[in-house]
C-alpha atoms as an extended CHARMM CRD file, in Angstrom:
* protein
*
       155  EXT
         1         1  UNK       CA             24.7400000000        1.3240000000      -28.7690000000  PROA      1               0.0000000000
         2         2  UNK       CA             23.4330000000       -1.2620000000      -30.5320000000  PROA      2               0.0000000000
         3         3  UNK       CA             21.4990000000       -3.3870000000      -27.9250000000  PROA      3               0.0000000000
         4         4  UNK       CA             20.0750000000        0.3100000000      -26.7130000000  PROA      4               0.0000000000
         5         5  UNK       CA             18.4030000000        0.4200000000      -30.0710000000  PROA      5               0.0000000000
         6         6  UNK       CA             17.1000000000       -2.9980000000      -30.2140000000  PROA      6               0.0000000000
         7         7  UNK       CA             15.7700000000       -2.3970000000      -26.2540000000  PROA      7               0.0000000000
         8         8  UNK       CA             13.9570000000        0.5360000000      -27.2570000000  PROA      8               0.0000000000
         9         9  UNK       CA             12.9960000000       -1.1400000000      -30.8620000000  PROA      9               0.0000000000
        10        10  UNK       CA             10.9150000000       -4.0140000000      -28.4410000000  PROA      10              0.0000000000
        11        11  UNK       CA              9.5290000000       -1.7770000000      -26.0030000000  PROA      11              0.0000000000
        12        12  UNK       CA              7.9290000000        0.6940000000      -28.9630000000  PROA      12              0.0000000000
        13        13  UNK       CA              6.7380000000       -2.6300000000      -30.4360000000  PROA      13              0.0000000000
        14        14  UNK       CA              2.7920000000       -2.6270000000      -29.9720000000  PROA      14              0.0000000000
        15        15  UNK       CA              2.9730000000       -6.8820000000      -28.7700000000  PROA      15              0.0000000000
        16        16  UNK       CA              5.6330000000       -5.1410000000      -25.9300000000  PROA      16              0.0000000000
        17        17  UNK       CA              2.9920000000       -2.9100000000      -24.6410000000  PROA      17              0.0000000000
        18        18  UNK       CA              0.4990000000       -5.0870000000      -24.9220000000  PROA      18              0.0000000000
        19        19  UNK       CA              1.6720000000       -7.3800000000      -22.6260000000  PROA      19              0.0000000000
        20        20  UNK       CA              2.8790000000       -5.4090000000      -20.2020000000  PROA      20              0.0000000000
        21        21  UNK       CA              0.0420000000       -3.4390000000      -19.8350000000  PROA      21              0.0000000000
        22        22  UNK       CA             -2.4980000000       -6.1280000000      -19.7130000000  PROA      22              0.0000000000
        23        23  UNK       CA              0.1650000000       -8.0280000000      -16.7170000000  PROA      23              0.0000000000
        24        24  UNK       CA              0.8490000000       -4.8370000000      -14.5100000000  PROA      24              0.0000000000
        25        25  UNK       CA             -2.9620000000       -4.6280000000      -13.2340000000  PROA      25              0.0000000000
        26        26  UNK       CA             -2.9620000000       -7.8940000000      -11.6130000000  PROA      26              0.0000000000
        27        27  UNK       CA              0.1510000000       -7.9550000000      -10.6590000000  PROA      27              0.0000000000
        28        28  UNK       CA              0.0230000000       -4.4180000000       -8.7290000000  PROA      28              0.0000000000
        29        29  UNK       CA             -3.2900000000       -6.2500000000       -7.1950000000  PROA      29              0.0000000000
        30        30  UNK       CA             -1.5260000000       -9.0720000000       -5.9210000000  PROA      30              0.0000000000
        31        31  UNK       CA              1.0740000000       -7.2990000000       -4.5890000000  PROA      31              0.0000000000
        32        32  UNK       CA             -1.3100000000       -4.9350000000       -2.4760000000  PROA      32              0.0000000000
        33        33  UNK       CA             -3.7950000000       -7.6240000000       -1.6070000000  PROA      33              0.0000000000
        34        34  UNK       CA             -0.5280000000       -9.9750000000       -0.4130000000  PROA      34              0.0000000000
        35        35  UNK       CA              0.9220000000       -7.0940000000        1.3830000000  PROA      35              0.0000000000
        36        36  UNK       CA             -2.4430000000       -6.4860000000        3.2810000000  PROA      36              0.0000000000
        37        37  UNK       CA             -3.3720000000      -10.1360000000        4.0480000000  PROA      37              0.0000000000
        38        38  UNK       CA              0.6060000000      -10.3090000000        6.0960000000  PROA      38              0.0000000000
        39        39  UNK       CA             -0.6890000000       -7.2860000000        7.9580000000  PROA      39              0.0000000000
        40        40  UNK       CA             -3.9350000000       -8.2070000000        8.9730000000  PROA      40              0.0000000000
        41        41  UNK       CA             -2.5080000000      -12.1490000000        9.2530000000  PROA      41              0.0000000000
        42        42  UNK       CA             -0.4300000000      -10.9210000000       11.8820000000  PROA      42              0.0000000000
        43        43  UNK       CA             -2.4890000000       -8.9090000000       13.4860000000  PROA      43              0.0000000000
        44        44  UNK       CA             -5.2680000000      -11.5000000000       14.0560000000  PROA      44              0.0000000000
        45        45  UNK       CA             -2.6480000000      -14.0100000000       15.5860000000  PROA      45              0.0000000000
        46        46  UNK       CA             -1.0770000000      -11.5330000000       17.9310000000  PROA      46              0.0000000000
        47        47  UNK       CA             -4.9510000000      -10.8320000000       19.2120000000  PROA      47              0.0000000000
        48        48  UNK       CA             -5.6310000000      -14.8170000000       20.4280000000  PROA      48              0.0000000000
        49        49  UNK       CA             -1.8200000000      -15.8350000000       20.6540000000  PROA      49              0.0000000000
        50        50  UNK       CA             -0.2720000000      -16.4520000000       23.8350000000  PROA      50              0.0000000000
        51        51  UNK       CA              3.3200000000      -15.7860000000       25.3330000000  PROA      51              0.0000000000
        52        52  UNK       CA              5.9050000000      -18.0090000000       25.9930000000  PROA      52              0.0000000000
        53        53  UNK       CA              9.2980000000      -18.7890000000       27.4070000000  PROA      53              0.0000000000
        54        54  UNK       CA             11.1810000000      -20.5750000000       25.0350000000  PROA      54              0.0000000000
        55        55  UNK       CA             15.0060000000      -21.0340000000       24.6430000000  PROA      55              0.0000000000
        56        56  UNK       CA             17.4760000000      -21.2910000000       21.6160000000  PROA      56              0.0000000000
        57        57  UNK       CA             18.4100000000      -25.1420000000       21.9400000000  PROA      57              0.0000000000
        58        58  UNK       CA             20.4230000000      -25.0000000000       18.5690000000  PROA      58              0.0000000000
        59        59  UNK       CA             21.7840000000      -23.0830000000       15.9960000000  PROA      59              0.0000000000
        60        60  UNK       CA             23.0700000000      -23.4680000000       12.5210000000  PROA      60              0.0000000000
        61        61  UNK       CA             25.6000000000      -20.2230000000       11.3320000000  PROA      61              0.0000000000
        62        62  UNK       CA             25.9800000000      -19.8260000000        7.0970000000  PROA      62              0.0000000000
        63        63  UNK       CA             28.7350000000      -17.9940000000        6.6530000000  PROA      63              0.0000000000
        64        64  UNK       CA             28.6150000000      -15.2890000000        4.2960000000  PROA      64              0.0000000000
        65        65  UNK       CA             30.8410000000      -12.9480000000        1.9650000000  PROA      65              0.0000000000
        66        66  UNK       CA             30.3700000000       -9.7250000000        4.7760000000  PROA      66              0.0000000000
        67        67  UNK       CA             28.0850000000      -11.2900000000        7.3980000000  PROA      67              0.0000000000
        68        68  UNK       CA             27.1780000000      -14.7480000000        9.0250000000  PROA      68              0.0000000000
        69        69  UNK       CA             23.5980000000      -15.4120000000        9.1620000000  PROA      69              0.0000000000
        70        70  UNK       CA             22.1850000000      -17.5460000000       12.4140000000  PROA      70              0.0000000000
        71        71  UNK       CA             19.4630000000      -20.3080000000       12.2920000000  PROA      71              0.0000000000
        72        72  UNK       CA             18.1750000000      -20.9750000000       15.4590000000  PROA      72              0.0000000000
        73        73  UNK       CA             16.2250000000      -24.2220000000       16.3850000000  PROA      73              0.0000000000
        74        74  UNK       CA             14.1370000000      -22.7330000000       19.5330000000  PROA      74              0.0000000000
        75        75  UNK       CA             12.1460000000      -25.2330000000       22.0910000000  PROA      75              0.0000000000
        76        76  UNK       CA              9.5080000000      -24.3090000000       24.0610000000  PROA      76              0.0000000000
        77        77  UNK       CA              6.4290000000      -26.6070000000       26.2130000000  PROA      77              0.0000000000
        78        78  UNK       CA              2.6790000000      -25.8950000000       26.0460000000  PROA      78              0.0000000000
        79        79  UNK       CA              0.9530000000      -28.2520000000       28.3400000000  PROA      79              0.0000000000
        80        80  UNK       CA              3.8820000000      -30.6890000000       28.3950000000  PROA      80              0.0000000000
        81        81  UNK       CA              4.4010000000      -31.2570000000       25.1940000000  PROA      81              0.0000000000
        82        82  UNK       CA              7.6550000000      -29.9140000000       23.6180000000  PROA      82              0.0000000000
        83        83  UNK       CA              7.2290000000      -28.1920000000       20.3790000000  PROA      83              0.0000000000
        84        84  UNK       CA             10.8650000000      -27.0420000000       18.7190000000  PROA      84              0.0000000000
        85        85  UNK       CA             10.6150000000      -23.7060000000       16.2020000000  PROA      85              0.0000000000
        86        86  UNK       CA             12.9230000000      -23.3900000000       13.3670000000  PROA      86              0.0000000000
        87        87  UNK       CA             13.6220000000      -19.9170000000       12.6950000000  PROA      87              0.0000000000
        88        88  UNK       CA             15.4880000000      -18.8580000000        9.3500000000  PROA      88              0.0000000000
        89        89  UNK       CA             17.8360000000      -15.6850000000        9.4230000000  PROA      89              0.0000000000
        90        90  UNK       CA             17.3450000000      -15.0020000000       12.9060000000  PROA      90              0.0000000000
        91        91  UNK       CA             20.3940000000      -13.3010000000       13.6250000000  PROA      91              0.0000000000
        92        92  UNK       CA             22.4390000000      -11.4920000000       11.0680000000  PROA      92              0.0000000000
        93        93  UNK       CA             26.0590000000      -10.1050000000       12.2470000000  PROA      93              0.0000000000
        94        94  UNK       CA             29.6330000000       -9.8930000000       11.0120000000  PROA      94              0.0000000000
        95        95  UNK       CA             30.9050000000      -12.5810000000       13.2320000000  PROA      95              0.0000000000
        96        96  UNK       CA             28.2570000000      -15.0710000000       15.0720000000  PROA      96              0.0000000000
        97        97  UNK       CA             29.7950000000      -17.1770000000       17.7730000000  PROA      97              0.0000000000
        98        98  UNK       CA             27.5990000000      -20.1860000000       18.9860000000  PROA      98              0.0000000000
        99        99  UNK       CA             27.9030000000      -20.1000000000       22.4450000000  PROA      99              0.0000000000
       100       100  UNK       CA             26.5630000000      -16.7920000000       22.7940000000  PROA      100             0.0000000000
       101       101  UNK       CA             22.8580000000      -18.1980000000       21.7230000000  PROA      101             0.0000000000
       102       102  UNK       CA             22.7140000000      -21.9300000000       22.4280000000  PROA      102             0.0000000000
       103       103  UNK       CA             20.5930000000      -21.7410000000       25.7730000000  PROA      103             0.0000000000
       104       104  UNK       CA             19.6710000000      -18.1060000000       25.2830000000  PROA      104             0.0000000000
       105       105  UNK       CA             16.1220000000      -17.0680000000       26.5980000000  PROA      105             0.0000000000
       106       106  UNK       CA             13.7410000000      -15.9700000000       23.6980000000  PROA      106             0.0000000000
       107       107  UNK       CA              9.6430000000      -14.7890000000       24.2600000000  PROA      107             0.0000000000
       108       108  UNK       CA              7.5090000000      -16.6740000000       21.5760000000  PROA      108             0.0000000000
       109       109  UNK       CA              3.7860000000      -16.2400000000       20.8190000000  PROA      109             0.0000000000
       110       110  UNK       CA              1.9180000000      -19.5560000000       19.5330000000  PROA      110             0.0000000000
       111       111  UNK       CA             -1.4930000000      -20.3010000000       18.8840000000  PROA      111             0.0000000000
       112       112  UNK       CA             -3.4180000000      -21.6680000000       22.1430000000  PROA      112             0.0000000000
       113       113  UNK       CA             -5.6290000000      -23.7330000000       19.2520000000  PROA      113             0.0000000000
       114       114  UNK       CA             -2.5530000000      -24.6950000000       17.7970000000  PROA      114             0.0000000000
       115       115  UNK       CA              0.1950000000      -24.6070000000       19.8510000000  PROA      115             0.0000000000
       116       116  UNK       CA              2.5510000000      -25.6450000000       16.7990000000  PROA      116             0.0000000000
       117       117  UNK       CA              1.8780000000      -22.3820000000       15.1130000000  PROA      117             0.0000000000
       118       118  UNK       CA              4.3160000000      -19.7010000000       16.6770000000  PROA      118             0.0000000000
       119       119  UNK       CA              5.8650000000      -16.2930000000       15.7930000000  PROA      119             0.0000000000
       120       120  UNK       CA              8.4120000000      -14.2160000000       17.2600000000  PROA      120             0.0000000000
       121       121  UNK       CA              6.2640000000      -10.7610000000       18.8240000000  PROA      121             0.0000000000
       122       122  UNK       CA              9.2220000000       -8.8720000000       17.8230000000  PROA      122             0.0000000000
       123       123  UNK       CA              9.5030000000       -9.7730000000       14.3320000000  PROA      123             0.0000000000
       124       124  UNK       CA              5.9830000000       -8.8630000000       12.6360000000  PROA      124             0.0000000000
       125       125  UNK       CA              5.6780000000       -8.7440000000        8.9030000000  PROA      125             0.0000000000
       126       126  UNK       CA              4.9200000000       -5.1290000000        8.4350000000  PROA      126             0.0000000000
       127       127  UNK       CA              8.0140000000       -4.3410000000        6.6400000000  PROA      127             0.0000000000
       128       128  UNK       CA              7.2720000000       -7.1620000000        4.3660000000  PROA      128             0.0000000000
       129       129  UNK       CA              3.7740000000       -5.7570000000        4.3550000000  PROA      129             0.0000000000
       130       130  UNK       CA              4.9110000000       -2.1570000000        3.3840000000  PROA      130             0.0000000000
       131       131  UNK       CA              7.0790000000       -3.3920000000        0.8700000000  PROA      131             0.0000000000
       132       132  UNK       CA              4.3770000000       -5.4020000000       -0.8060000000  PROA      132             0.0000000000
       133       133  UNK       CA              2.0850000000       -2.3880000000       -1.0920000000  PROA      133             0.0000000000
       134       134  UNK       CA              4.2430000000       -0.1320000000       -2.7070000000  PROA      134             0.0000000000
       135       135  UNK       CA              5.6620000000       -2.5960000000       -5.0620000000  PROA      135             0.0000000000
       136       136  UNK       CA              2.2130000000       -2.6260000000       -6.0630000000  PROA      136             0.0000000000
       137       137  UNK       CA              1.3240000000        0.6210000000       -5.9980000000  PROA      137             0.0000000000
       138       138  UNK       CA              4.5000000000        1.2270000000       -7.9520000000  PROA      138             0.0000000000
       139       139  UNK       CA              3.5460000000       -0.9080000000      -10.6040000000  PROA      139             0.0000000000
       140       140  UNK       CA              0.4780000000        0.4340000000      -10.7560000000  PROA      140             0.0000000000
       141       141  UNK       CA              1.6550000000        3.7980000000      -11.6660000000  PROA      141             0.0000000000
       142       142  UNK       CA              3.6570000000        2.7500000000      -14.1040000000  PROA      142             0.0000000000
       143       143  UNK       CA              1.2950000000        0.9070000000      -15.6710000000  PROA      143             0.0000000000
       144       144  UNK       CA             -1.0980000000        4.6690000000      -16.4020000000  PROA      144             0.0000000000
       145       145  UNK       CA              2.6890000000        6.0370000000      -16.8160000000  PROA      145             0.0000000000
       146       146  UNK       CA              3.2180000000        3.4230000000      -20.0880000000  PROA      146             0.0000000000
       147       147  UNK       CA             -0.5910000000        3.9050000000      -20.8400000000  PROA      147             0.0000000000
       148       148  UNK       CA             -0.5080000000        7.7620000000      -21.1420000000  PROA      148             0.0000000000
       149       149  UNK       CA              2.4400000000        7.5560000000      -23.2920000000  PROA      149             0.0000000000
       150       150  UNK       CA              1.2760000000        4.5110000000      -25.8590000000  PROA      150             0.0000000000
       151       151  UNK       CA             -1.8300000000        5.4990000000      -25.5610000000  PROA      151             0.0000000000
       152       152  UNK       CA             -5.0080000000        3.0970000000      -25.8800000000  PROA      152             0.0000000000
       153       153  UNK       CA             -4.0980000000       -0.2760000000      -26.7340000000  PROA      153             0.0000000000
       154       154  UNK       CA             -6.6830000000       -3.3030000000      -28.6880000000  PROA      154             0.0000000000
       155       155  UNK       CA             -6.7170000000       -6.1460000000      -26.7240000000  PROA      155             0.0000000000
């Protein structure tokens, strides 16, 4: 009961809301703008990018508590040059076997200036995009939420 007290003893304390007010602005700014710039990003690449065959030539599995998590290592040629793609967390499932992906097909899009840069066309960053946007938007809120209850506070 005791730590309850002192919790709610800090956050009435003027220095509290002070700070917090004066770091959820630009922090619910950052979050939308970041969120925004992974959409657009994205969208941009997909408009010049090019597809490609390219094939999983190697895998790393982390096993975890309730899931194993697959790395893949994927190759793929652009003008003869062989470029290799290191994708984190590309599969996640209870039990990954190796063989089932070494030598698998997979489409890639890369970047015909820059055939280094390459994305999957099925993975776009919206979700991260969403997310970002309503963190900020969330903070945002609370920010007039602590404001209307504190009221005004001197900078």
């Amino acid at each position: 009961m005791e730590e309850n007290s002192l919790l709610s003893q800090a956050m009435e304390s003027e220095t509290f809301q002070k700070y917090v007010t004066i770091a959820l602005i630009p922090i619910s700014i950052i979050l939308i703008l970041w969120g925004i710039f992974l959409s657009v990003s994205y969208s941009s690449f997909v408009k010049t990018a090019v597809e490609i065959d390219g094939v999983i030539s190697d895998v790393n599995i982390i096993n975890g508590k309730s899931h194993d998590y697959l790395d893949a290592y994927i190759t793929y040629t652009v003008d003869g040059v062989e470029y290799e793609y290191y994708y984190e967390n590309y599969k996640t499932a209870r039990i990954i076997n190796r063989r089932d992906y070494e030598g698998l097909p997979v489409k890639l899009l890369y970047d015909p200036e820059n055939p280094a840069k390459v994305r999957l066309p099925n993975r776009p960053p919206y979700a991260y995009s969403v997310v970002m946007v309503i963190a900020g938007i969330a903070s945002a809120v609370l920010y007039f939420v602590l404001k209307k209850r504190y009221g005004s506070i001197q900078y």
